CSV table of C-alpha atoms in Angstrom, one decimal:
chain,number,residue,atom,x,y,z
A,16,UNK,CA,97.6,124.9,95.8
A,17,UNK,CA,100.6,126.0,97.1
A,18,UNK,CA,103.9,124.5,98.0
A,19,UNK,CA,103.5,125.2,101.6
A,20,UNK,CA,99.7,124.2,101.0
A,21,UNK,CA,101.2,120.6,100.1
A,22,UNK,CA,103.8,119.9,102.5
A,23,UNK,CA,104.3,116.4,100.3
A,24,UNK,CA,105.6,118.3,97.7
A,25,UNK,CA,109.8,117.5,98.3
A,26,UNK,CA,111.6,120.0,99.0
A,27,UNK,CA,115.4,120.1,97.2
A,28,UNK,CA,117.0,122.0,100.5
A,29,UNK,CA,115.8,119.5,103.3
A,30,UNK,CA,118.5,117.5,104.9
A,31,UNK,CA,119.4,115.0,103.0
A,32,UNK,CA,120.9,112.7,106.3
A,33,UNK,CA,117.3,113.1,107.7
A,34,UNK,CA,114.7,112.2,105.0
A,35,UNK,CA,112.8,109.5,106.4
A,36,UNK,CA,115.1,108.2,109.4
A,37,UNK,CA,113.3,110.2,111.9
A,38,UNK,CA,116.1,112.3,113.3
A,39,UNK,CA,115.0,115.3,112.8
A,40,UNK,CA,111.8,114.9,114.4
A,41,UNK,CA,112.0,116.7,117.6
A,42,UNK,CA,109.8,115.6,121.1
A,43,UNK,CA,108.9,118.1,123.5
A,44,UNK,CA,107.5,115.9,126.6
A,45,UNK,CA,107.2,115.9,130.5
A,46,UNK,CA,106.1,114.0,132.9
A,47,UNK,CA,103.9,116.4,134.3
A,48,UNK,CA,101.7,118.8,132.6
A,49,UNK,CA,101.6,122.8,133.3
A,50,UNK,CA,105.3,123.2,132.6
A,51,UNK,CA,104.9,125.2,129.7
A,52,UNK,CA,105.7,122.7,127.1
A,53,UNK,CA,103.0,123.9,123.9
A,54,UNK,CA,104.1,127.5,124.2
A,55,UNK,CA,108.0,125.9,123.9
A,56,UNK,CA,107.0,123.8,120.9
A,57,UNK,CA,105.1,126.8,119.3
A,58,UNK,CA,108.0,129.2,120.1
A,59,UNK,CA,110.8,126.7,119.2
A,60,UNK,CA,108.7,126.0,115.3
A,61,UNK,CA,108.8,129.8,115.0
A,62,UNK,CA,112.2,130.4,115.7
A,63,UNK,CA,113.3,127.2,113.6
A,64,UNK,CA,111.8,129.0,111.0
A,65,UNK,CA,112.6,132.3,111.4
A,66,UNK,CA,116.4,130.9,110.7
A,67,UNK,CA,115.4,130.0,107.3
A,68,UNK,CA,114.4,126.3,108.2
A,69,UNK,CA,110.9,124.5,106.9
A,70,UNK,CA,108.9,123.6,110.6
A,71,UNK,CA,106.2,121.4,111.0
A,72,UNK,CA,104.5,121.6,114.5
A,73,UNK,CA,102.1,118.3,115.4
A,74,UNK,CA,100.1,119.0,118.1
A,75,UNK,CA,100.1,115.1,119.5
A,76,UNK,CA,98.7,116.7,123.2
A,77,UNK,CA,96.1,113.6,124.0
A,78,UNK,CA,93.1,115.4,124.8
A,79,UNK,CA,94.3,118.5,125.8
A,80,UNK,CA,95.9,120.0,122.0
A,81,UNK,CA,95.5,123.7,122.1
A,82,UNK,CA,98.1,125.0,119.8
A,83,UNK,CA,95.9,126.5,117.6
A,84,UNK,CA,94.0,127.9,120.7
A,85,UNK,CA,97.0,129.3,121.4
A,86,UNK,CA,97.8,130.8,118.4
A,87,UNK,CA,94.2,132.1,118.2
A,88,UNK,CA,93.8,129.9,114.5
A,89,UNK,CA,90.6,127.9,113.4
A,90,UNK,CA,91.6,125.0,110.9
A,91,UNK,CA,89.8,123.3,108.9
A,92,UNK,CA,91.1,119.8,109.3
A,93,UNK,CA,92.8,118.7,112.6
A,94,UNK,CA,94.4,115.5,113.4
A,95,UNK,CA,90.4,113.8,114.2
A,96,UNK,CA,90.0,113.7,110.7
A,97,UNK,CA,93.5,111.5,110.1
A,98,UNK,CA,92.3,109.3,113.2
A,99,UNK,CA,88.4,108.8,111.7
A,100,UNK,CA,90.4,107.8,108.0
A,101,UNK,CA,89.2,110.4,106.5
A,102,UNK,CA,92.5,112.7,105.8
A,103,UNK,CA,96.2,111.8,105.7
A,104,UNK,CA,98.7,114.0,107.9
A,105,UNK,CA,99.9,115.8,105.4
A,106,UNK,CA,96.8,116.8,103.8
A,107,UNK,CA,95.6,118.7,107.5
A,108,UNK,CA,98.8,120.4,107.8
A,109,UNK,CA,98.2,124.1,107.2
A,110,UNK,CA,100.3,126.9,106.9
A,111,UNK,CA,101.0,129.8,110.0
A,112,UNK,CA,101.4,132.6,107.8
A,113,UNK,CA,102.6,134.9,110.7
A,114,UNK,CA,105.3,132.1,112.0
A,115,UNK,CA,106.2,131.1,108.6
A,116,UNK,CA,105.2,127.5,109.9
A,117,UNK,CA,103.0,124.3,108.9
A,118,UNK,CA,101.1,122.8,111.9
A,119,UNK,CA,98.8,119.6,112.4
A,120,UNK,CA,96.3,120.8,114.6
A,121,UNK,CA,95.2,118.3,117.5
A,122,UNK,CA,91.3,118.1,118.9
A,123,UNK,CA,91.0,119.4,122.2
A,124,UNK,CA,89.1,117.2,124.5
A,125,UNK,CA,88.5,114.5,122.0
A,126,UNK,CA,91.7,112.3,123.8
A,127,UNK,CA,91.6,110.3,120.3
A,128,UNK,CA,95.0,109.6,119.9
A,129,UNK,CA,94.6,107.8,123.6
A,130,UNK,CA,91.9,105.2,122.2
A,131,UNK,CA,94.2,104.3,119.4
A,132,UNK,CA,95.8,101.0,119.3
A,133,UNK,CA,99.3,99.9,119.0
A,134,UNK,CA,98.9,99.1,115.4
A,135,UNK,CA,97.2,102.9,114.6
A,136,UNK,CA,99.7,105.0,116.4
A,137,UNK,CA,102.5,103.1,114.5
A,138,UNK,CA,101.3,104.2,111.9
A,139,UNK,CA,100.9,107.8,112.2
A,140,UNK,CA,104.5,107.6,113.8
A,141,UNK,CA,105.6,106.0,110.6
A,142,UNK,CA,104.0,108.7,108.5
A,143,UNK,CA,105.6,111.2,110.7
A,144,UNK,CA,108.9,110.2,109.6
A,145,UNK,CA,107.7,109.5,106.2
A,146,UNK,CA,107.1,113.7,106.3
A,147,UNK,CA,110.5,114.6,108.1
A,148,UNK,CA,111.6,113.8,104.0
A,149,UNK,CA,110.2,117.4,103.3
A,150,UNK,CA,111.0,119.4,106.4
A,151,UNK,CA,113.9,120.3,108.0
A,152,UNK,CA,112.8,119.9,111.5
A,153,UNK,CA,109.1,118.2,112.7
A,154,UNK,CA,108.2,119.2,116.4
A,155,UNK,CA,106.2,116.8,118.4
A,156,UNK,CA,103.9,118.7,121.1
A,157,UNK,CA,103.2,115.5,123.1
A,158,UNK,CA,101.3,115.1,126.2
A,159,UNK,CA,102.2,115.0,129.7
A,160,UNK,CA,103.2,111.4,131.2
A,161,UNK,CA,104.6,108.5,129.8
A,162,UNK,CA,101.5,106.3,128.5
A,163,UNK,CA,101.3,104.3,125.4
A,164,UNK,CA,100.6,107.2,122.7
A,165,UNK,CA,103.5,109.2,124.2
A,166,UNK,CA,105.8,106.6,124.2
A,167,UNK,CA,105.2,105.5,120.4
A,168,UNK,CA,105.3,108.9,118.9
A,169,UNK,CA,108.7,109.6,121.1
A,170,UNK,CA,110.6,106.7,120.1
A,171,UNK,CA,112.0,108.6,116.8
A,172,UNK,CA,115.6,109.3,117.0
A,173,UNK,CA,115.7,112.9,117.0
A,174,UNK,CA,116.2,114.9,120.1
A,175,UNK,CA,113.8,114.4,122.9
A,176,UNK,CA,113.0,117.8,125.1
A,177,UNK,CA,112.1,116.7,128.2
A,178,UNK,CA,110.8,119.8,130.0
A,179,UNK,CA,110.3,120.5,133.6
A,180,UNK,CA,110.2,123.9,135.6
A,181,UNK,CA,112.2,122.5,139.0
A,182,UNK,CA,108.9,121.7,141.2
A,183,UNK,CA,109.5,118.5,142.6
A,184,UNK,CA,106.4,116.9,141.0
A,185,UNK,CA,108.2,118.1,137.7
A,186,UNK,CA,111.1,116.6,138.6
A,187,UNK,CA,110.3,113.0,139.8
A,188,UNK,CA,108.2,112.9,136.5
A,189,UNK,CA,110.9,113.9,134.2
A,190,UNK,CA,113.0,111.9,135.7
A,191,UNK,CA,110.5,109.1,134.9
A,192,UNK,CA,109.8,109.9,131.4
A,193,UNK,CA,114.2,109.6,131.1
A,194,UNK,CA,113.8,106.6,132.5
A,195,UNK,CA,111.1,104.7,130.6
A,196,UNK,CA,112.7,106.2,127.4
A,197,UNK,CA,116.0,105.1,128.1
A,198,UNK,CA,114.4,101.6,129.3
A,199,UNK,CA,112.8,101.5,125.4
A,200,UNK,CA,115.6,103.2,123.4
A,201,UNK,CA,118.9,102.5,124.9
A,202,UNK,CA,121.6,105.4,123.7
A,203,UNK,CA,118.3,107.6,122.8
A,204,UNK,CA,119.3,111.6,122.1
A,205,UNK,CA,117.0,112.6,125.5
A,206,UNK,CA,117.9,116.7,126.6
A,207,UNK,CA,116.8,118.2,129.6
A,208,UNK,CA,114.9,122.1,128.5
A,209,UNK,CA,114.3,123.6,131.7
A,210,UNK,CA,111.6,126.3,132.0
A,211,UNK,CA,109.9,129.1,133.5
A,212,UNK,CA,113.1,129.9,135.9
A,213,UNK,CA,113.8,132.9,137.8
A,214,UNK,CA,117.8,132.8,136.7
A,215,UNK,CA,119.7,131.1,134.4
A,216,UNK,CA,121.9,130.0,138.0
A,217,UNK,CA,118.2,128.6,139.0
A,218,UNK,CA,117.9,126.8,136.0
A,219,UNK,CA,121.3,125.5,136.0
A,220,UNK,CA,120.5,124.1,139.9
A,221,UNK,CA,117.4,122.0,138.2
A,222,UNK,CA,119.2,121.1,135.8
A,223,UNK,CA,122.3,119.2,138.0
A,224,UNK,CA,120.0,117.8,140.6
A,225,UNK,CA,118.2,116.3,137.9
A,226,UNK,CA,121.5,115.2,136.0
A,227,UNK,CA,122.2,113.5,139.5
A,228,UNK,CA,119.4,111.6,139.8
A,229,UNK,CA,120.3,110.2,135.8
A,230,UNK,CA,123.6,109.6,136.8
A,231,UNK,CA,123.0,107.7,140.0
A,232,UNK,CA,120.2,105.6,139.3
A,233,UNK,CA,120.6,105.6,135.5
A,234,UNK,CA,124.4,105.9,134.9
A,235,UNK,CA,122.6,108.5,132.1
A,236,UNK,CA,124.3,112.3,131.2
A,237,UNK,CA,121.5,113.3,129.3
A,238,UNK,CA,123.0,117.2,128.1
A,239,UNK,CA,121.1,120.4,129.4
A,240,UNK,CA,119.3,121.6,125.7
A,241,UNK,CA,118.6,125.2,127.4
A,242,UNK,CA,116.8,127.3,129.9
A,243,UNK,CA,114.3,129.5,129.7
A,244,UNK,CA,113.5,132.2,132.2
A,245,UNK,CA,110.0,132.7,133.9
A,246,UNK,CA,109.0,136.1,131.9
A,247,UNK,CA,105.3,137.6,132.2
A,248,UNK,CA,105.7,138.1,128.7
A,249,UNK,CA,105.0,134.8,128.1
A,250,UNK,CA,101.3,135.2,129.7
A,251,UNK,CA,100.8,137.9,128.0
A,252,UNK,CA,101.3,136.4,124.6
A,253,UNK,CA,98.9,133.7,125.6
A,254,UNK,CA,96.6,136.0,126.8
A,255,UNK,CA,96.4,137.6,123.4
A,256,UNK,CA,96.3,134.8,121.5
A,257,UNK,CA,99.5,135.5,119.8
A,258,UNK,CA,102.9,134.0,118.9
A,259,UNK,CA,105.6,135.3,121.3
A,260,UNK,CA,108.3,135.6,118.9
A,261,UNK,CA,105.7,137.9,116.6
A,262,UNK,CA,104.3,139.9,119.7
A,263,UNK,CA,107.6,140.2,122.1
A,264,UNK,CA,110.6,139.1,119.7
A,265,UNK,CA,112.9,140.9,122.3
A,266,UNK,CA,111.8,139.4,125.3
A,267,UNK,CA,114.5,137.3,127.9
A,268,UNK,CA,112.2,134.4,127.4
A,269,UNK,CA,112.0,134.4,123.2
A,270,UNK,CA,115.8,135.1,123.4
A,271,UNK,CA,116.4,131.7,125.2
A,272,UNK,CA,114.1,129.6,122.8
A,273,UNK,CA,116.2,131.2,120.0
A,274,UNK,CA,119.2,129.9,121.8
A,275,UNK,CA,118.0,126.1,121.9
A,276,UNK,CA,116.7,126.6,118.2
A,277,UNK,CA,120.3,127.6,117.0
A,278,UNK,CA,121.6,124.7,119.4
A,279,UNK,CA,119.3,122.3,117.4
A,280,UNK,CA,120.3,123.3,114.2
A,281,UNK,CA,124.2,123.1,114.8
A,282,UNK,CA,123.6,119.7,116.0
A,283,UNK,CA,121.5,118.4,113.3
A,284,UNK,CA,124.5,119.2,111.2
């Protein structure tokens, strides 16, 4: 078994201000699903990694988990096998040999992690953190709203991603998501990722209406963590069940996700 096989195993180059505090275990949320927000979290864990760091991506999307759909991979162990006590996180973590990545696969249509109590989501929250000791950055794939499995595996305190796209709907549901965050964990590191864009002056204009809607009714600045631009690309690399850092690496929209990844990094510092 491998190193990358055992992602227990320490590592002597992980962060030492992040073992086991949580803050580097990134969220990717929304309010409202069909923003885009797995092929973020599996584009952001590649890039991560393609700048030298070591990426877990936890595919905590209730019911709907499809990153290794996406990705066109068939695991062996997904996160059903943690939730029926049969496995421990880190031993259904696999590696993503093209993305250089490990990733906890989720079980689509199962809506598992939604049937789980207070007291059995804690936990796998708590183990989460207990494995941001051996990785330099952990990316939570969440699902979309704000309910009670969303909420528990968000409330680490590394950066939360809160995505939207600029459709009202999107809006008014990120804005809730800041809201019930900030509500639970007052001074919490929330960003605003904006996505799927026709401009980067577009996405700028989503991201100030929704900064004034934080600043009125929340007296909240949460910063603006990136944009990324609508690109058929994108599809495409869905389509063919591929990574789109592996099958367009020079696209507008894999250019931007390396943007936000570089941001991350020179933040965690």
């Amino acid at each position: 078994m491998t190193e990358l096989e055992s992602p227990m195993t320490q590592r002597p180059d992980a962060h030492p201000a992040t073992q086991g505090t949580g803050k580097n275990l990134i969220t990717v949320a929304s309010g409202k699903g069909g923003v885009g927000k797995t092929i973020l979290s599996t584009s952001l864990a590649h890039a991560l990694a393609n700048a030298g760091k070591k990426v877990l991506l936890f595919d905590g999307d209730v019911g709907l988990a499809n990153v290794d759909i996406q990705l066109g991979l068939m695991p062996e162990f997904d996160l059903a096998s943690v939730i029926a006590g049969d496995k421990k996180l880190s031993e259904v973590a696999f590696h993503y040999e093209e993305g250089n990545f490990d990733i906890i696969a989720g079980r689509s249509g199962s809506g598992s992690l939604g049937t789980l109590d207070s007291e059995h989501l804690s936990a796998i929250h708590q183990e989460l953190i207990r494995l941001g000791s051996v990785y330099d950055f952990i990316i939570l794939d969440l699902g979309a709203g704000i309910d009670e499995a969303v909420r528990t595996l968000a409330s680490a305190s590394g950066p939360k991603l809160v995505v939207t796209n600029g459709e009202p709907t999107s809006l008014t549901d990120a804005y809730a998501f800041i809201k019930v965050t900030h509500q639970q964990q007052n001074g919490s590191d929330t960003r605003i990722l904006v996505n799927m864009v026709k401009s980067k002056n577009d996405g700028q204009k989503v991201y100030d209406k929704l900064l004034t809607a934080c600043r009125n009714f929340l007296k909240l600045d949460p910063p603006l963590a990136g944009i990324v631009q609508q690109d058929d690309r994108v599809a495409g690399a869905i389509r063919s069940q591929a990574a789109l850092l592996s099958r367009y690496p020079t696209s507008p929209a894999a250019a931007d996700i390396e943007a936000i990844a570089a941001s991350l990094i020179r933040s965690s510092v």
